[in-house]
Amino acid sequence: MAHQSNSRQWNDPWEWEIDWHLTNRCNFDCKYCHPQIRTMLNTNDGIEPTPVEAERAFSRLPPSLIHMSGGEPLLFPGFADLCRRLCRRHWISINTNLTVGGEVDKLVQHVPAARVSRIAAALHTEERQRNGLPLLEFARNVVVLQDAGFPVSALYVLHPTLLELAAIEIPQLRSLGVKRVDAKLFKGVYDKKRYPDAYSPRERDAIQHLKNDYRYVDAYLEQDLGSFKGTPCTAGRTSFKVSVNGDVRRCASVSTSYGNLYNGTFNPETADEECTARRVLVLSQCLRYSLINRGEAN
């Protein structure tokens, strides 16, 4: 399959994109969580910056879109205050399990919806059931954000063991007032098989009925995830991965180091470099940042 670049549109107000692993704190223990993340959950919380320290560190960057994940971002102490501070200069997106209802209400009160690019509210059914968190509560939090003008979507991870349940719960969410429900492919190893490659024809057919218009489903099913090696992209120059301790690397798939954002040693590339990953981990980022078919390589 030929590379198709979905890079940011040039009328976007931000200049850079930052994939920020904000915190290791998490109240879930999802079996499909990426192993490198899962082993760090609820460890080393003392290395997190305060909202004031984070605002100071990010103030050194051009106006950026900051994607916040973890762990569970809403468990970060003072999360709504952090978002309020970052939104003075930047834009944000949030990947959350949306279980901290009080923090949801604070976001609505203190963060301008116009500075939020996306809130991906992941519905992790097995963990919600284990923690006694009803579907109605999840839907309530989505609708609160939705009604306040935030671009929020419920995200259902299509783990092979959850496909039948997804066919039940996705319509339930819509009946509870959730306007946008997206399905997300499982990426990882289950039952000694690597996904999304290992989805069976029957599973792929079920996915087509569940996916809504989430544009990366077909791309993950069709794209050779090792085919980006040697492709120039903007990662390392205008897009970066920031870890919980502030270390900056090129992206989730390539560990090239650019210093530390928190202590002021961050130093980006000045030109676009070729991808060195044998297999990419976050295809959506590769499709946005790849320079193939754009004629923009420096």
mmCIF file of C-alpha atoms in Angstrom, residues 39-175:
data_model
loop_
_atom_site.group_PDB
_atom_site.id
_atom_site.type_symbol
_atom_site.label_atom_id
_atom_site.label_comp_id
_atom_site.label_asym_id
_atom_site.label_seq_id
_atom_site.Cartn_x
_atom_site.Cartn_y
_atom_site.Cartn_z
ATOM 1 C CA THR A 39 5.413 -2.089 33.631
ATOM 2 C CA MET A 40 5.749 1.596 34.606
ATOM 3 C CA LEU A 41 2.220 2.179 35.870
ATOM 4 C CA ASN A 42 1.994 3.739 39.328
ATOM 5 C CA THR A 43 5.780 4.083 39.657
ATOM 6 C CA ASN A 44 8.126 7.073 39.900
ATOM 7 C CA ASP A 45 5.346 9.609 40.432
ATOM 8 C CA GLY A 46 7.821 11.931 42.162
ATOM 9 C CA ILE A 47 9.378 12.880 38.822
ATOM 10 C CA GLU A 48 6.239 14.590 37.532
ATOM 11 C CA PRO A 49 6.407 18.376 37.184
ATOM 12 C CA THR A 50 3.885 20.618 38.898
ATOM 13 C CA PRO A 51 1.442 22.523 36.650
ATOM 14 C CA VAL A 52 3.569 25.663 37.118
ATOM 15 C CA GLU A 53 6.796 23.821 36.215
ATOM 16 C CA ALA A 54 5.171 22.240 33.176
ATOM 17 C CA GLU A 55 3.851 25.593 31.965
ATOM 18 C CA ARG A 56 7.340 27.062 32.298
ATOM 19 C CA ALA A 57 8.920 24.175 30.362
ATOM 20 C CA PHE A 58 6.411 24.267 27.509
ATOM 21 C CA SER A 59 6.578 28.064 27.307
ATOM 22 C CA ARG A 60 9.993 27.611 25.656
ATOM 23 C CA LEU A 61 8.352 25.919 22.648
ATOM 24 C CA PRO A 62 6.538 27.423 19.666
ATOM 25 C CA PRO A 63 2.725 27.232 19.843
ATOM 26 C CA SER A 64 2.112 23.481 19.887
ATOM 27 C CA LEU A 65 -0.557 20.811 20.014
ATOM 28 C CA ILE A 66 0.195 18.794 23.153
ATOM 29 C CA HIS A 67 -1.238 15.267 23.212
ATOM 30 C CA MET A 68 -1.502 14.130 26.844
ATOM 31 C CA SER A 69 -1.621 10.452 27.781
ATOM 32 C CA GLY A 70 -0.289 8.103 30.442
ATOM 33 C CA GLY A 71 -1.260 6.296 32.575
ATOM 34 C CA GLU A 72 -4.398 8.229 33.237
ATOM 35 C CA PRO A 73 -3.938 11.996 32.753
ATOM 36 C CA LEU A 74 -6.917 12.958 34.919
ATOM 37 C CA LEU A 75 -5.086 11.476 37.935
ATOM 38 C CA PHE A 76 -2.245 13.987 37.529
ATOM 39 C CA PRO A 77 -2.421 16.353 40.535
ATOM 40 C CA GLY A 78 -4.045 19.601 39.429
ATOM 41 C CA PHE A 79 -4.793 18.315 35.927
ATOM 42 C CA ALA A 80 -7.450 20.933 35.081
ATOM 43 C CA ASP A 81 -5.094 23.678 36.278
ATOM 44 C CA LEU A 82 -2.323 22.205 34.117
ATOM 45 C CA CYS A 83 -4.605 22.286 31.074
ATOM 46 C CA ARG A 84 -5.685 25.851 31.828
ATOM 47 C CA ARG A 85 -2.062 26.977 32.019
ATOM 48 C CA LEU A 86 -0.964 25.144 28.863
ATOM 49 C CA CYS A 87 -3.901 26.548 26.906
ATOM 50 C CA ARG A 88 -2.658 30.097 27.420
ATOM 51 C CA ARG A 89 -0.088 29.425 24.684
ATOM 52 C CA HIS A 90 -0.804 25.969 23.277
ATOM 53 C CA TRP A 91 -3.570 23.562 22.294
ATOM 54 C CA ILE A 92 -4.155 20.177 23.905
ATOM 55 C CA SER A 93 -5.636 16.757 23.277
ATOM 56 C CA ILE A 94 -6.302 14.185 25.986
ATOM 57 C CA ASN A 95 -6.406 10.381 25.992
ATOM 58 C CA THR A 96 -8.343 9.380 29.099
ATOM 59 C CA ASN A 97 -10.503 6.637 30.608
ATOM 60 C CA LEU A 98 -12.766 9.435 31.883
ATOM 61 C CA THR A 99 -13.310 7.909 35.319
ATOM 62 C CA VAL A 100 -12.525 11.039 37.366
ATOM 63 C CA GLY A 101 -15.838 12.851 37.092
ATOM 64 C CA GLY A 102 -14.847 15.741 39.347
ATOM 65 C CA GLU A 103 -11.891 16.530 37.101
ATOM 66 C CA VAL A 104 -14.191 16.423 34.061
ATOM 67 C CA ASP A 105 -16.346 19.114 35.647
ATOM 68 C CA LYS A 106 -13.250 21.221 36.382
ATOM 69 C CA LEU A 107 -12.151 20.951 32.740
ATOM 70 C CA VAL A 108 -15.508 22.289 31.614
ATOM 71 C CA GLN A 109 -15.273 25.164 34.100
ATOM 72 C CA HIS A 110 -11.668 26.237 33.537
ATOM 73 C CA VAL A 111 -10.452 25.128 30.090
ATOM 74 C CA PRO A 112 -11.620 26.812 26.860
ATOM 75 C CA ALA A 113 -13.075 24.188 24.528
ATOM 76 C CA ALA A 114 -11.645 26.069 21.543
ATOM 77 C CA ARG A 115 -8.113 25.194 22.736
ATOM 78 C CA VAL A 116 -8.847 21.457 22.834
ATOM 79 C CA SER A 117 -8.224 19.502 19.649
ATOM 80 C CA ARG A 118 -9.644 16.201 20.831
ATOM 81 C CA ILE A 119 -10.606 14.186 23.887
ATOM 82 C CA ALA A 120 -10.367 10.443 23.261
ATOM 83 C CA ALA A 121 -12.421 8.822 26.020
ATOM 84 C CA ALA A 122 -11.390 5.162 26.049
ATOM 85 C CA LEU A 123 -14.009 2.723 27.300
ATOM 86 C CA HIS A 124 -12.147 -0.173 28.946
ATOM 87 C CA THR A 125 -15.114 -2.390 29.754
ATOM 88 C CA GLU A 126 -13.405 -5.127 31.769
ATOM 89 C CA GLU A 127 -11.593 -2.644 33.996
ATOM 90 C CA ARG A 128 -14.720 -0.542 34.465
ATOM 91 C CA GLN A 129 -16.610 -3.644 35.570
ATOM 92 C CA ARG A 130 -13.768 -4.679 37.903
ATOM 93 C CA ASN A 131 -13.871 -1.230 39.515
ATOM 94 C CA GLY A 132 -17.665 -1.073 39.706
ATOM 95 C CA LEU A 133 -17.951 1.817 37.239
ATOM 96 C CA PRO A 134 -21.219 1.693 35.268
ATOM 97 C CA LEU A 135 -21.534 2.497 31.584
ATOM 98 C CA LEU A 136 -24.055 5.215 32.468
ATOM 99 C CA GLU A 137 -21.398 7.129 34.426
ATOM 100 C CA PHE A 138 -18.982 6.981 31.494
ATOM 101 C CA ALA A 139 -21.673 8.233 29.124
ATOM 102 C CA ARG A 140 -22.552 11.027 31.562
ATOM 103 C CA ASN A 141 -18.983 12.320 31.544
ATOM 104 C CA VAL A 142 -18.804 12.196 27.742
ATOM 105 C CA VAL A 143 -22.091 14.074 27.417
ATOM 106 C CA VAL A 144 -20.968 16.751 29.906
ATOM 107 C CA LEU A 145 -17.943 17.489 27.713
ATOM 108 C CA GLN A 146 -19.957 17.137 24.533
ATOM 109 C CA ASP A 147 -22.611 19.617 25.675
ATOM 110 C CA ALA A 148 -19.910 22.103 26.677
ATOM 111 C CA GLY A 149 -18.531 22.133 23.137
ATOM 112 C CA PHE A 150 -15.498 19.887 23.613
ATOM 113 C CA PRO A 151 -14.552 17.629 20.671
ATOM 114 C CA VAL A 152 -14.930 14.324 22.511
ATOM 115 C CA SER A 153 -15.382 10.798 21.235
ATOM 116 C CA ALA A 154 -15.838 7.496 23.049
ATOM 117 C CA LEU A 155 -13.151 5.057 21.970
ATOM 118 C CA TYR A 156 -13.721 1.300 22.139
ATOM 119 C CA VAL A 157 -10.603 -0.890 21.916
ATOM 120 C CA LEU A 158 -11.405 -3.902 19.725
ATOM 121 C CA HIS A 159 -9.439 -6.534 21.591
ATOM 122 C CA PRO A 160 -10.195 -9.966 20.080
ATOM 123 C CA THR A 161 -11.993 -11.025 23.287
ATOM 124 C CA LEU A 162 -14.232 -7.933 23.266
ATOM 125 C CA LEU A 163 -15.618 -7.867 19.715
ATOM 126 C CA GLU A 164 -18.981 -9.394 20.651
ATOM 127 C CA LEU A 165 -19.383 -7.119 23.665
ATOM 128 C CA ALA A 166 -18.449 -4.090 21.548
ATOM 129 C CA ALA A 167 -21.370 -4.881 19.243
ATOM 130 C CA ILE A 168 -23.657 -4.522 22.281
ATOM 131 C CA GLU A 169 -22.086 -1.600 24.124
ATOM 132 C CA ILE A 170 -21.416 0.729 21.197
ATOM 133 C CA PRO A 171 -25.157 1.031 20.398
ATOM 134 C CA GLN A 172 -25.833 1.415 24.141
ATOM 135 C CA LEU A 173 -23.495 4.399 24.306
ATOM 136 C CA ARG A 174 -25.308 6.064 21.424
ATOM 137 C CA SER A 175 -28.645 5.459 23.142
#
